[in-house]
């Protein structure tokens, strides 16, 4: 399937908003869903709905096969050594909380250090702050330079024998910065720290092979289904089997046990010891269908298309007088243009664009430390995916000229 054909698979894009063709430039928040995914969800609910791993009847067998089959597809998509290394979660946020709780409470103590970056999404800050509060650990940060790149010159000074965790994003949702994962992971491994990567954007918009990342020192990689054409409410934690084997369950309940006795219980094999209760079966089915859809196009084709579109957008938006674009403008920039325009508040920019059918995001993007670094409360953010084209960029630019006229 080529990208032109792929665009036709998204019914939501074939509609008008306020009399204009919809231009959807908010994929960093959530992607649109192709027909293959919505049909897979409808088919599951209509014909295969049952609980997994428990029933000795046909529908339960179908649901279990679909649920575990999706795990195999996603594991293959990210290059995992085996499906058992992939734990279903509700999304990136829960995956990071799982590690911070299940691993952190047993391995982090008073005076230990957790190293984050000021570029992080709140989902990769707050769980570690909670861990620090519970254990007496200290949070430290890798700062950014003026372009929105991590200032890694001081990394060796930040990494000490007290550093227990280094957690950072693969790709920034606020600026589009692609971080040097292998370089940071290798340095963190040098002091024996656990390396956790927030892959909410990276799993979608960057090259990804968790096998090679593991060789570099990455221990955990968290990501969501809804940013990669799948449904909301489903995501994954990938982690090395050796690490998962050492971790106690994050939650207790049905399905995650081997034996329950009066005074204690034992746990199910990986990955099920981390999947207590009835899981999001439909979500997994939909995420598996999303992977099928993306594999038919190819990760490389998607990334090349996004980078071509990003270059065009940076040129066209950058030509508008009064625009300030945030984030690096080089090879380490993914499919996001974060900007301000003169004195216009980003919310006003978004509102005016919406009247022309152009959907962008405005605000702090759950990255308030990044906003503070640049001395702004918010930015406007246009984010691109496989279904966008140059006409979408042109409509964005036309709308921004109208914003400029209104605000002088």
XYZ file of C-alpha atoms in Angstrom, residues 4-345:
342
model
C -1.797 7.978 -1.331
C -3.912 4.842 -0.982
C -3.357 4.819 2.771
C -4.834 8.321 3.177
C -8.088 7.094 1.660
C -8.395 4.565 4.491
C -9.155 7.282 7.067
C -12.872 8.208 6.890
C -12.483 11.020 9.434
C -10.329 12.962 6.985
C -13.104 12.992 4.384
C -15.293 15.623 6.036
C -15.685 19.385 6.296
C -15.279 21.472 9.452
C -16.875 24.922 9.374
C -17.245 24.600 5.610
C -13.589 23.717 4.986
C -11.966 20.338 4.309
C -10.633 18.940 7.580
C -6.890 19.435 7.943
C -5.876 17.256 10.872
C -2.526 18.341 12.317
C -2.866 17.009 15.870
C -1.501 13.493 15.479
C 1.025 13.964 18.283
C -2.007 13.991 20.597
C -3.730 11.078 18.880
C -3.797 9.718 15.359
C -6.844 9.113 13.212
C -7.911 5.486 12.742
C -7.975 3.596 9.446
C -10.972 1.515 8.425
C -8.978 -1.668 8.987
C -8.742 -0.840 12.694
C -12.349 0.239 13.208
C -13.575 -2.857 11.328
C -11.365 -5.129 13.445
C -12.835 -3.578 16.599
C -16.404 -3.915 15.311
C -15.794 -7.538 14.286
C -14.385 -8.404 17.695
C -17.289 -6.838 19.574
C -19.919 -8.297 17.229
C -18.635 -11.862 16.831
C -15.731 -12.745 19.121
C -16.441 -11.025 22.432
C -15.450 -13.237 25.384
C -12.917 -13.225 28.169
C -9.410 -14.502 27.494
C -7.409 -17.416 28.918
C -10.358 -18.757 30.911
C -13.158 -20.156 28.829
C -13.222 -23.606 27.267
C -15.509 -22.504 24.478
C -15.114 -21.231 20.945
C -15.569 -17.509 21.606
C -13.017 -17.537 24.411
C -10.573 -19.372 22.142
C -11.101 -16.738 19.433
C -10.680 -13.848 21.869
C -7.539 -15.397 23.355
C -6.056 -16.067 19.918
C -6.758 -12.475 18.835
C -5.385 -11.015 22.085
C -2.171 -13.038 22.056
C -1.890 -12.787 18.274
C -1.851 -9.002 18.598
C 0.945 -9.255 21.139
C 3.005 -11.263 18.642
C 2.408 -8.637 15.925
C 3.403 -5.702 18.120
C 6.462 -7.540 19.460
C 7.597 -8.186 15.888
C 6.914 -4.551 14.912
C 9.293 -3.211 17.579
C 11.914 -5.950 17.278
C 11.358 -7.653 20.650
C 13.162 -10.933 21.226
C 9.908 -12.631 22.268
C 6.240 -11.683 22.825
C 6.590 -12.424 26.541
C 8.695 -9.252 26.852
C 5.648 -7.184 25.892
C 3.196 -6.269 28.683
C -0.165 -4.781 27.714
C -0.931 -1.570 29.596
C -3.487 1.202 29.196
C -0.851 3.335 27.494
C 2.556 4.935 27.899
C 1.616 6.520 31.203
C 0.680 3.253 32.868
C 3.755 1.532 31.447
C 6.051 4.102 33.073
C 4.090 3.961 36.330
C 4.455 0.176 36.260
C 8.241 0.420 36.179
C 8.409 3.269 38.698
C 6.295 1.269 41.139
C 7.131 -2.399 40.563
C 10.853 -1.890 40.063
C 11.378 1.431 41.774
C 9.996 0.625 45.218
C 12.323 -2.376 45.500
C 15.448 -0.779 44.069
C 15.463 2.944 44.918
C 16.121 4.257 48.399
C 16.943 7.402 50.397
C 19.688 9.457 48.804
C 19.499 7.647 45.469
C 19.097 9.738 42.336
C 16.650 9.626 39.421
C 17.851 11.440 36.315
C 15.221 12.965 33.993
C 15.318 15.736 31.389
C 13.553 19.080 31.205
C 12.203 17.984 27.818
C 9.944 15.302 29.275
C 6.213 14.847 28.996
C 4.638 14.963 32.447
C 4.013 11.217 32.127
C 7.745 10.720 32.434
C 8.195 13.138 35.325
C 5.337 12.687 37.784
C 5.642 8.873 38.262
C 9.291 9.385 39.216
C 8.419 12.261 41.544
C 5.953 9.950 43.283
C 8.686 7.323 43.579
C 11.120 9.897 44.965
C 8.544 11.016 47.536
C 7.973 7.435 48.674
C 11.625 6.443 48.841
C 13.517 9.606 49.731
C 15.307 9.666 46.397
C 16.408 12.856 44.662
C 15.335 13.995 41.169
C 17.960 15.564 38.914
C 17.584 16.896 35.381
C 19.504 17.028 32.123
C 18.940 20.569 30.846
C 18.370 21.724 27.253
C 20.298 24.106 25.054
C 18.752 27.026 23.211
C 17.697 24.849 20.276
C 15.816 22.344 22.401
C 18.487 19.641 22.355
C 19.587 17.912 25.540
C 22.803 19.407 26.902
C 24.757 16.169 27.164
C 28.138 17.792 27.812
C 27.370 17.611 31.507
C 25.926 14.098 31.475
C 29.022 12.469 32.946
C 28.810 14.824 35.927
C 25.117 14.024 36.473
C 25.653 10.266 36.430
C 26.991 8.981 39.737
C 26.996 5.771 41.697
C 23.759 7.032 43.299
C 21.953 7.230 39.947
C 19.440 4.388 39.932
C 17.203 5.427 37.039
C 17.684 7.431 33.852
C 14.340 8.124 32.146
C 13.913 10.180 28.973
C 11.835 10.441 25.837
C 12.839 9.080 22.449
C 11.093 11.945 20.613
C 9.789 15.105 22.296
C 6.044 15.653 21.927
C 6.513 19.376 22.564
C 9.367 20.201 20.177
C 9.914 17.148 17.965
C 13.504 16.716 19.184
C 14.867 13.213 18.512
C 17.135 12.320 21.399
C 20.315 10.224 21.039
C 18.930 7.196 22.855
C 21.933 4.950 22.425
C 24.405 7.585 23.646
C 22.429 8.333 26.801
C 21.698 4.656 27.484
C 25.350 3.685 27.132
C 26.390 6.371 29.604
C 23.668 5.352 32.058
C 24.687 1.701 31.793
C 28.177 2.788 32.808
C 26.916 3.595 36.314
C 24.492 0.679 36.463
C 21.319 2.758 36.183
C 18.020 1.432 34.875
C 17.253 3.046 31.501
C 13.588 3.785 30.764
C 12.594 5.329 27.418
C 9.263 7.084 26.836
C 8.487 5.969 23.290
C 5.031 7.557 22.951
C 6.228 9.530 19.912
C 9.330 7.471 19.076
C 7.447 4.241 18.409
C 5.441 6.129 15.798
C 7.819 8.578 14.157
C 11.352 7.144 14.522
C 13.331 4.050 13.654
C 12.803 1.476 16.384
C 14.358 -1.874 17.175
C 14.273 -2.596 20.893
C 16.773 -5.417 20.355
C 19.498 -3.000 19.285
C 18.403 -0.499 21.942
C 18.790 -3.227 24.552
C 22.327 -3.848 23.327
C 23.017 -0.135 23.878
C 21.683 -0.255 27.436
C 17.947 0.431 27.223
C 15.982 -1.657 29.733
C 12.397 -0.491 29.173
C 10.493 1.140 26.301
C 6.923 2.423 26.823
C 4.442 3.391 24.101
C 0.744 3.764 23.247
C -1.555 2.358 20.582
C -3.650 5.431 19.883
C -0.792 7.482 18.438
C -0.025 4.771 15.860
C -3.495 4.289 14.317
C -4.755 2.033 17.122
C -7.474 2.649 19.719
C -7.139 4.596 22.953
C -6.746 2.761 26.247
C -4.105 0.298 25.071
C -0.338 0.486 25.146
C 2.741 -1.553 25.925
C 5.710 -1.863 28.152
C 8.605 -3.651 26.524
C 11.363 -4.727 28.898
C 14.137 -7.290 28.902
C 12.966 -10.688 30.155
C 15.739 -10.729 32.767
C 14.401 -7.481 34.201
C 10.732 -8.487 34.123
C 11.605 -11.745 35.870
C 13.041 -9.808 38.812
C 10.045 -7.504 39.200
C 7.057 -8.249 41.410
C 3.587 -7.618 39.956
C 2.388 -4.047 39.646
C -1.205 -4.985 40.463
C -2.796 -8.031 42.070
C -5.967 -9.847 41.072
C -7.292 -12.494 38.779
C -5.346 -14.006 35.917
C -1.906 -12.923 37.181
C -1.440 -15.783 39.660
C -0.146 -19.330 39.527
C -1.360 -20.529 42.956
C -3.292 -18.684 45.672
C -2.964 -19.956 49.235
C -4.339 -18.551 52.487
C -1.195 -16.625 53.341
C 0.507 -15.994 50.009
C 0.342 -16.465 46.257
C 2.688 -17.184 43.378
C 2.664 -15.456 40.040
C 1.837 -16.448 36.494
C 4.541 -16.587 33.855
C 5.494 -13.522 31.831
C 3.873 -11.359 30.691
C 0.639 -12.311 32.450
C 1.877 -11.642 35.982
C 1.642 -7.938 35.087
C -1.834 -8.147 33.537
C -4.210 -8.522 36.477
C -7.942 -8.608 35.830
C -9.805 -8.611 32.552
C -7.553 -6.823 30.076
C -8.465 -4.440 27.266
C -8.975 -7.253 24.778
C -10.580 -5.122 22.088
C -7.807 -2.556 22.458
C -5.167 -5.194 21.850
C -7.069 -6.470 18.819
C -7.247 -2.945 17.438
C -3.562 -2.325 18.079
C -2.725 -5.539 16.256
C -4.808 -4.380 13.289
C -2.978 -1.045 13.363
C 0.356 -2.836 13.135
C -0.918 -4.842 10.159
C -1.908 -1.561 8.485
C 1.441 0.109 9.192
C 3.429 -2.934 8.073
C 1.612 -2.837 4.717
C 3.016 0.688 4.236
C 6.374 0.253 5.915
C 7.943 2.223 8.759
C 10.657 3.632 6.491
C 8.121 4.998 3.983
C 6.158 6.690 6.773
C 9.241 8.334 8.272
C 10.560 9.541 4.899
C 7.159 11.040 4.090
C 6.968 12.810 7.446
C 10.463 14.265 7.120
C 9.733 15.572 3.626
C 6.546 17.162 4.918
C 8.325 18.562 7.982
C 10.964 20.257 5.836
C 8.244 21.826 3.701
C 6.329 22.966 6.799
C 9.400 24.450 8.503
C 10.169 26.463 5.355
C 6.634 27.712 4.807
C 5.757 28.488 8.437
C 9.205 29.980 9.013
C 8.620 32.485 6.200
C 5.756 34.130 8.090
C 6.885 37.359 9.701
C 6.657 37.159 13.487
C 6.793 33.348 13.760
C 9.172 31.751 16.253
C 9.730 28.014 15.807
C 10.942 25.981 18.796
C 13.087 22.900 18.623
C 16.106 21.870 16.533
C 15.832 22.257 12.792
C 18.154 19.461 11.695
C 18.176 15.688 11.280
C 17.211 15.314 14.934
C 13.757 16.842 14.418
C 10.649 14.726 13.980
C 7.230 15.533 12.534
C 6.281 18.419 14.831
C 6.341 22.188 14.310
C 5.948 24.017 17.633
C 5.679 27.770 17.270
C 4.363 31.122 18.442
C 3.200 33.984 16.247
C 3.813 37.502 17.484
C 1.541 38.486 20.338
C -1.212 36.060 19.370
C -1.933 33.572 22.151
